[in-house]
Short mmCIF file of C-alpha atoms in Angstrom, two decimals:
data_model
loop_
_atom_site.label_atom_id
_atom_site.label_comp_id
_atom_site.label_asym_id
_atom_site.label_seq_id
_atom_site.Cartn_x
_atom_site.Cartn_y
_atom_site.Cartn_z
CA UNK A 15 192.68 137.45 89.60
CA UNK A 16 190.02 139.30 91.73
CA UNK A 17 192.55 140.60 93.83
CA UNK A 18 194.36 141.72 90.55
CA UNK A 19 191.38 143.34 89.38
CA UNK A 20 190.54 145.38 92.76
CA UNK A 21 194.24 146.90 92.91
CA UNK A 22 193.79 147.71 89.09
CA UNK A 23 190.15 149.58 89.35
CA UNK A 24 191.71 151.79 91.99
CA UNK A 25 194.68 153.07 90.75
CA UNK A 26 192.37 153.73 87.92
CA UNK A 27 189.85 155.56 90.14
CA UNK A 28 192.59 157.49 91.64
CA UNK A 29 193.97 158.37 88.25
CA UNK A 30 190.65 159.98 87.94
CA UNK A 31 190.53 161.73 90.99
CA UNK A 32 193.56 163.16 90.25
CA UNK A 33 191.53 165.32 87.95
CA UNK A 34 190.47 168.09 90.55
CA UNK A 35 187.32 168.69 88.94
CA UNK A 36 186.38 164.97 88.53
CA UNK A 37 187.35 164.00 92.30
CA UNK A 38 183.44 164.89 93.92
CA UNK A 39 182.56 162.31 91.16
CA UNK A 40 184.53 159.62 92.05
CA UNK A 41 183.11 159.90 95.84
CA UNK A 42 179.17 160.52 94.81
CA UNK A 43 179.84 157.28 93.08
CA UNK A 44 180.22 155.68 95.85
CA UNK A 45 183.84 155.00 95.57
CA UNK A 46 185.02 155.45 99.38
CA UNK A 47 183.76 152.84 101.15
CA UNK A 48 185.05 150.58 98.76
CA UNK A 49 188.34 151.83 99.05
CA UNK A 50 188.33 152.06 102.83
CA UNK A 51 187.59 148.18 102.26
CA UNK A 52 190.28 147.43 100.02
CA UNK A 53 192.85 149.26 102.63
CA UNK A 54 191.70 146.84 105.35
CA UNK A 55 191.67 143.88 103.54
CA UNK A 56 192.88 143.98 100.31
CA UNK A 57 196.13 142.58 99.20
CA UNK A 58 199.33 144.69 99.29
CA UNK A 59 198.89 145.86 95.70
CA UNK A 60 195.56 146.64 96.41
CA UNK A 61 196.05 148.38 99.80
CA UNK A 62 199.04 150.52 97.98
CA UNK A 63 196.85 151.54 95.42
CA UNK A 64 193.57 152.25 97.98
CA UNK A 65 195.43 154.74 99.64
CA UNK A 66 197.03 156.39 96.62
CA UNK A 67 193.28 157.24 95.04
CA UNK A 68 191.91 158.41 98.74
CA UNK A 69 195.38 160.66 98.67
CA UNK A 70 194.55 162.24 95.37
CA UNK A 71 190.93 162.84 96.60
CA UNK A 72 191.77 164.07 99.76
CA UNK A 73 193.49 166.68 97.85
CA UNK A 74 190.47 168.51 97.50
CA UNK A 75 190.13 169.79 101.09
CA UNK A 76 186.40 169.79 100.93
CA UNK A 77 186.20 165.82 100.53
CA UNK A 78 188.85 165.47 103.36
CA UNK A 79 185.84 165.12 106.14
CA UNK A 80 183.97 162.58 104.05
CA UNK A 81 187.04 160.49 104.21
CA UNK A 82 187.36 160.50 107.81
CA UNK A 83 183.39 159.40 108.16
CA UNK A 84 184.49 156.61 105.76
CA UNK A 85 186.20 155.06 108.37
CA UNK A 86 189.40 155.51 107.14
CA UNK A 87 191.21 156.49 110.11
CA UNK A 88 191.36 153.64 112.43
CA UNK A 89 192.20 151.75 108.97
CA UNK A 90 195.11 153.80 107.82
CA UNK A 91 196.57 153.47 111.70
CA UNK A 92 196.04 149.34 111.35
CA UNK A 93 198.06 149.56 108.27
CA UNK A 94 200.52 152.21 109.60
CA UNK A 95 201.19 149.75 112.41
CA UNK A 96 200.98 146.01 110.68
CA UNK A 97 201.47 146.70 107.00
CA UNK A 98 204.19 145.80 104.77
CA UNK A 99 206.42 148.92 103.94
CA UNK A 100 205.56 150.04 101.07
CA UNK A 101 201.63 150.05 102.32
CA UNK A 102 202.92 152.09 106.05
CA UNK A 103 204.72 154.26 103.56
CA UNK A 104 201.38 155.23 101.31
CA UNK A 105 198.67 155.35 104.54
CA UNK A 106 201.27 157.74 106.24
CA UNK A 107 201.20 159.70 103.29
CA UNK A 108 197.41 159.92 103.34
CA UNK A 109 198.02 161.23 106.72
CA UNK A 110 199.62 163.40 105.86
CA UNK A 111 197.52 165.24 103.70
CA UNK A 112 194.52 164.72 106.06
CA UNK A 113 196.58 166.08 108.78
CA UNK A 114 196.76 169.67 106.75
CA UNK A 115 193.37 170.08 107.70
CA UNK A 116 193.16 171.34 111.29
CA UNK A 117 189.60 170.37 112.27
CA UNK A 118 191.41 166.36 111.58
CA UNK A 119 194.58 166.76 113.38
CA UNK A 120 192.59 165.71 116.78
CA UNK A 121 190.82 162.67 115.37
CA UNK A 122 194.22 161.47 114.10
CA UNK A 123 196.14 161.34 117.42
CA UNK A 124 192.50 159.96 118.77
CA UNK A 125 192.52 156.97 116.26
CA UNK A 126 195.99 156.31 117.39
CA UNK A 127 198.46 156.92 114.77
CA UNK A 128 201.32 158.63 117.29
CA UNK A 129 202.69 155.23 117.70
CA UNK A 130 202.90 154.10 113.98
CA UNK A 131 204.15 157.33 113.06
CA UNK A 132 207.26 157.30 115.74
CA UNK A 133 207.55 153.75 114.65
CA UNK A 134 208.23 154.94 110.58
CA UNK A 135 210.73 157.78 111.82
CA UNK A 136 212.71 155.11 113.72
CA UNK A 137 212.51 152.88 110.56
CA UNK A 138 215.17 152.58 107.97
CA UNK A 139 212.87 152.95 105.37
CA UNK A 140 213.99 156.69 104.03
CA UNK A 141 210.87 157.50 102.01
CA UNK A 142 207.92 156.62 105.13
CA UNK A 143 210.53 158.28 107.40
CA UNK A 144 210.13 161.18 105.29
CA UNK A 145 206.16 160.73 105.13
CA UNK A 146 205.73 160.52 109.11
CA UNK A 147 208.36 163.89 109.75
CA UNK A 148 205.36 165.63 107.23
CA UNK A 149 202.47 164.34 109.71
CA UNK A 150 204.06 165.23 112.40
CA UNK A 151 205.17 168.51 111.24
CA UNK A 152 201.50 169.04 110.92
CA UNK A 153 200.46 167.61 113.91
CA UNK A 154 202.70 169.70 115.93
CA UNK A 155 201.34 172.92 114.93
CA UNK A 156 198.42 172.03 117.31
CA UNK A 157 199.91 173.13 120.46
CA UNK A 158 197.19 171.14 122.08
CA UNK A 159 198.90 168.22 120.65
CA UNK A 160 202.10 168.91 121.49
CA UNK A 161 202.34 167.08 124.78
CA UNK A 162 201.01 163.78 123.31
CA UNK A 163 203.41 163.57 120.82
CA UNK A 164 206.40 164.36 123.17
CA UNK A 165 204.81 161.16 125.53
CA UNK A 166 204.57 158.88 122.33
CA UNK A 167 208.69 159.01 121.90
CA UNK A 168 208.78 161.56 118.93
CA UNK A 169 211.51 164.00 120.05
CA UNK A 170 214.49 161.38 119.87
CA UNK A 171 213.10 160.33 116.60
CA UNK A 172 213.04 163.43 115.05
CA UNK A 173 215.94 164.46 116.41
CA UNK A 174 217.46 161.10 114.57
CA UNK A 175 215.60 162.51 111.70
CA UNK A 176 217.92 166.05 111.64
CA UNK A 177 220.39 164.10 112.02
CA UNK A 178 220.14 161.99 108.74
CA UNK A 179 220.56 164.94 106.44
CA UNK A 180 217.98 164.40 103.81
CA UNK A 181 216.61 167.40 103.21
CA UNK A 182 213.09 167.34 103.37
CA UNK A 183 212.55 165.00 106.22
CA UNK A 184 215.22 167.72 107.93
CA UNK A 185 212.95 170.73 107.27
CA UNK A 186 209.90 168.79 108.64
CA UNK A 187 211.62 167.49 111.76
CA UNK A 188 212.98 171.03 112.34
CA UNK A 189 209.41 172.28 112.00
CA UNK A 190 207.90 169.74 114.42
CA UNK A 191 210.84 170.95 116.64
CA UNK A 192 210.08 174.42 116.45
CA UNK A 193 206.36 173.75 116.94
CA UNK A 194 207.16 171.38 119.98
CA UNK A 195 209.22 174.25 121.67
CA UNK A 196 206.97 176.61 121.71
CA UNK A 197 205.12 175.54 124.51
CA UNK A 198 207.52 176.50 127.64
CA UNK A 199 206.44 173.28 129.27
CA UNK A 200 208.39 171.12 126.25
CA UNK A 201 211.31 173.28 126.02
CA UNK A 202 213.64 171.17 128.46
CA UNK A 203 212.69 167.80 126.99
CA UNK A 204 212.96 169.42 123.38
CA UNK A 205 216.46 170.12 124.65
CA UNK A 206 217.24 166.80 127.01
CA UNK A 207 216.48 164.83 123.47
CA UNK A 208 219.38 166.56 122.17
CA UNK A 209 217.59 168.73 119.37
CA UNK A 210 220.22 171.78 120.39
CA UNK A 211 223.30 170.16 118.69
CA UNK A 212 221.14 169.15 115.36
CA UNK A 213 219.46 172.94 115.10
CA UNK A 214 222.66 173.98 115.02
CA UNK A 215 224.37 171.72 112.64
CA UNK A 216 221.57 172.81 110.17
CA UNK A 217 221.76 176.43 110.93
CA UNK A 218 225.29 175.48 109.22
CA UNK A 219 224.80 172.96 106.28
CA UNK A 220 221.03 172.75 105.83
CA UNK A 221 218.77 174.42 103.39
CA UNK A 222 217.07 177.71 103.55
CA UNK A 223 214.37 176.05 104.37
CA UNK A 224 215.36 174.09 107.05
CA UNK A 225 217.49 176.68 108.33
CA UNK A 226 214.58 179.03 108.95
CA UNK A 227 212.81 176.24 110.76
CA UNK A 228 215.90 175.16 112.95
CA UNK A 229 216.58 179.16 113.53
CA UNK A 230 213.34 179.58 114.65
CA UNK A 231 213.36 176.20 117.00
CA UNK A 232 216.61 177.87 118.80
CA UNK A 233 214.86 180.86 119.35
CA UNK A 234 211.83 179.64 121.09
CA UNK A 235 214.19 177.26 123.09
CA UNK A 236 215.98 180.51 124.57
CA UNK A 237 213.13 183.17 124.62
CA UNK A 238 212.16 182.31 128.48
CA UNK A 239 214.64 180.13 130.15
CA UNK A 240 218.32 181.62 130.68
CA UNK A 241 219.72 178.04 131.32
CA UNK A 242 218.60 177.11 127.98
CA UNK A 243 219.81 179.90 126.56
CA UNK A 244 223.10 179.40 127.94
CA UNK A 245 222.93 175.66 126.31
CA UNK A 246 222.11 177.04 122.93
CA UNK A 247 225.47 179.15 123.17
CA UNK A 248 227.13 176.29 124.52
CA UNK A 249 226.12 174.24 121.26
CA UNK A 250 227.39 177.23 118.95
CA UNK A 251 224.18 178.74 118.07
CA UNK A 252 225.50 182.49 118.16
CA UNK A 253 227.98 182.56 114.79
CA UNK A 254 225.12 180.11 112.69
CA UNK A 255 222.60 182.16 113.43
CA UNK A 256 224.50 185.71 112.65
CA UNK A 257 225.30 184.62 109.72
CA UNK A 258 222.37 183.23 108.67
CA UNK A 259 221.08 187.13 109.58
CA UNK A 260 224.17 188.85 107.61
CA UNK A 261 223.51 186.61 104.74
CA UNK A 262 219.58 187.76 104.59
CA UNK A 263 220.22 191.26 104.97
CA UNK A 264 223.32 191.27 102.18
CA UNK A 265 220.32 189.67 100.06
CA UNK A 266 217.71 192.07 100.65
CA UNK A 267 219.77 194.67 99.78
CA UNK A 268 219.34 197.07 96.75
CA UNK A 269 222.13 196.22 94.33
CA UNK A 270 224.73 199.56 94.82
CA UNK A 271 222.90 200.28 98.26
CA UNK A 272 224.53 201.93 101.09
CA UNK A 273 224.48 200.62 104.96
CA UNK A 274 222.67 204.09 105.85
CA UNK A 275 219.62 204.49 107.45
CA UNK A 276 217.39 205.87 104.65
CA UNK A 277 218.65 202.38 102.76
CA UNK A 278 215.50 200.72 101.38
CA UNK A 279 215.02 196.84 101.74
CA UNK A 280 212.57 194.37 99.43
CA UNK A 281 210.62 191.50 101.54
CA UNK A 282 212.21 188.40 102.01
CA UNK A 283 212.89 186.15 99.54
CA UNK A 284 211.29 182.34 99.78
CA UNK A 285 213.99 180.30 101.75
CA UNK A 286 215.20 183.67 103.64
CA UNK A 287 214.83 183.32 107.47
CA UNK A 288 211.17 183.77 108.52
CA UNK A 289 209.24 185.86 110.38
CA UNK A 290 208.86 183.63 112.95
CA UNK A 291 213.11 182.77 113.39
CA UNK A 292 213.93 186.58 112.47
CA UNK A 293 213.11 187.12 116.75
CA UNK A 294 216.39 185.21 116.64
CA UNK A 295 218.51 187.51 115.23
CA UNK A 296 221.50 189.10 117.23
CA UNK A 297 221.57 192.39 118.80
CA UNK A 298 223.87 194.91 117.77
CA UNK A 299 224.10 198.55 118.54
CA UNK A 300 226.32 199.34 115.69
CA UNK A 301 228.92 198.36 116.92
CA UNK A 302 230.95 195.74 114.82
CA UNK A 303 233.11 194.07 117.23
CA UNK A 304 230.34 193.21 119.83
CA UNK A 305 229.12 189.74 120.23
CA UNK A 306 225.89 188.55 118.74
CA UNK A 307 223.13 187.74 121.87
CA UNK A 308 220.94 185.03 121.87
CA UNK A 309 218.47 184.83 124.86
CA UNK A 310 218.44 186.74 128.24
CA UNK A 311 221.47 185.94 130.40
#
């Protein structure tokens, strides 16, 4: 049927856009309003499919804005908020990849999506979970966004998120987290939602990745306040986080290397605490029997 027929012409279209080099030629064809349409109105097969073949062309970052002044937006936040799963699922993942760009990040939170997006990480549906912890990973990064999010209920949902274990949805919650904390005047309701405990569970059982992120969460959460800091040792943050520093220097390392001074070190591997989380890492004066720090006390 026509229906039928729409869904099928744009998972072909997106098939084609999928091609890097073909993806400006899907759009000077014409092909996003169209698609916009079929996400508003289309069918569920239809709206699945519209927002897999805008995904694949906002993969090119250049077409990203011509999305946008497609109308999508205010579309993919109608179908993140009313749409059967499967359909929140896919425009959350379109999101997603808009919200990589940081000139978009704004217009998203404008069209409304904050509520949608909470919504997904509160749902039991694992795999739009996981797409809404990426958005708001992203989104988070804006510190000028920060306090929006915390007002639309995302900290208890992404600390529910940590708390589920799956691994990617982990890393991106932990990101958010980090992001979130950053600004001193989030820090105490980062902490009230009960993020501490869940930082610190990954800093023990997560992945590299995640435990970079969660590391580096902790120590924004303790780099001003000495109450907080206090609750991060409280939680058990001092032992994760030295060896999660032990571990990263044993790996950088020269194989048959001595612990002198003139030793020579490579740069961190992938996965190996960041940057960012290596301001976290204990003090110690040489001394082997003194107690990591973590904060001013």
């Amino acid at each position: 049927g026509c229906c039928e027929g729409k869904a099928g012409a744009a998972r072909t279209l997106g098939a084609i856009a999928d091609v890097a080099e073909l993806s400006k030629r899907v759009v000077g064809a014409g092909a996003l309003p169209a698609l916009v349409a079929l996400l508003k109105v289309g069918s569920d097969d239809g709206k699945v499919e519209a927002a897999g073949a805008l995904s694949n062309i906002a993969a090119s970052a250049s077409l990203r804005a011509l999305i946008v002044a497609a109308g999508a937006l205010p579309v993919l936040v109608a179908v993140l908020q009313s749409g059967a799963s499967r359909c929140r699922e896919g425009a959350a993942r379109m999101l997603s990849i808009l919200a990589e760009d940081p000139f978009l990040r704004h217009k998203i939170v404008e069209a409304g999506a904050l509520p949608g997006l909470v919504a997904l990480l509160q749902s039991c549906d694992k795999d739009a979970s996981l797409e809404a912890s990426a958005v708001l990973a992203h989104l988070a990064s804006d510190a000028a966004l920060g306090a929006a999010i915390v007002k639309a209920g995302a900290l208890p949902a992404l600390v529910a998120v940590m708390q589920s274990g799956e691994p990617m949805a982990t890393t991106d919650a932990a990101s958010a987290i980090c992001s979130l904390a950053a600004e001193p005047t989030l820090r105490k309701a980062v902490v009230e939602a009960g993020a501490v405990p869940q930082l610190v569970r990954i800093m023990k059982d997560g992945s590299d990745e995640a435990k970079a992120e969660a590391a580096c969460a902790l120590c924004q959460i303790s780099s001003s306040d000495k109450s907080l800091s206090k609750r991060c040792v409280a939680s058990g943050a001092l032992m994760p986080l030295f060896a999660l520093l032990q571990r990263s220097q044993k790996k950088n390392k020269p194989d048959g290397a001595s612990s002198s001074r003139s030793d020579t070190h490579s740069d961190p591997r992938p996965g190996e605490i960041s940057q960012t989380a290596s301001s976290a890492r204990p003090v110690n004066d040489g001394n082997s029997s003194m107690e990591p720090s973590l904060g001013p006390f």
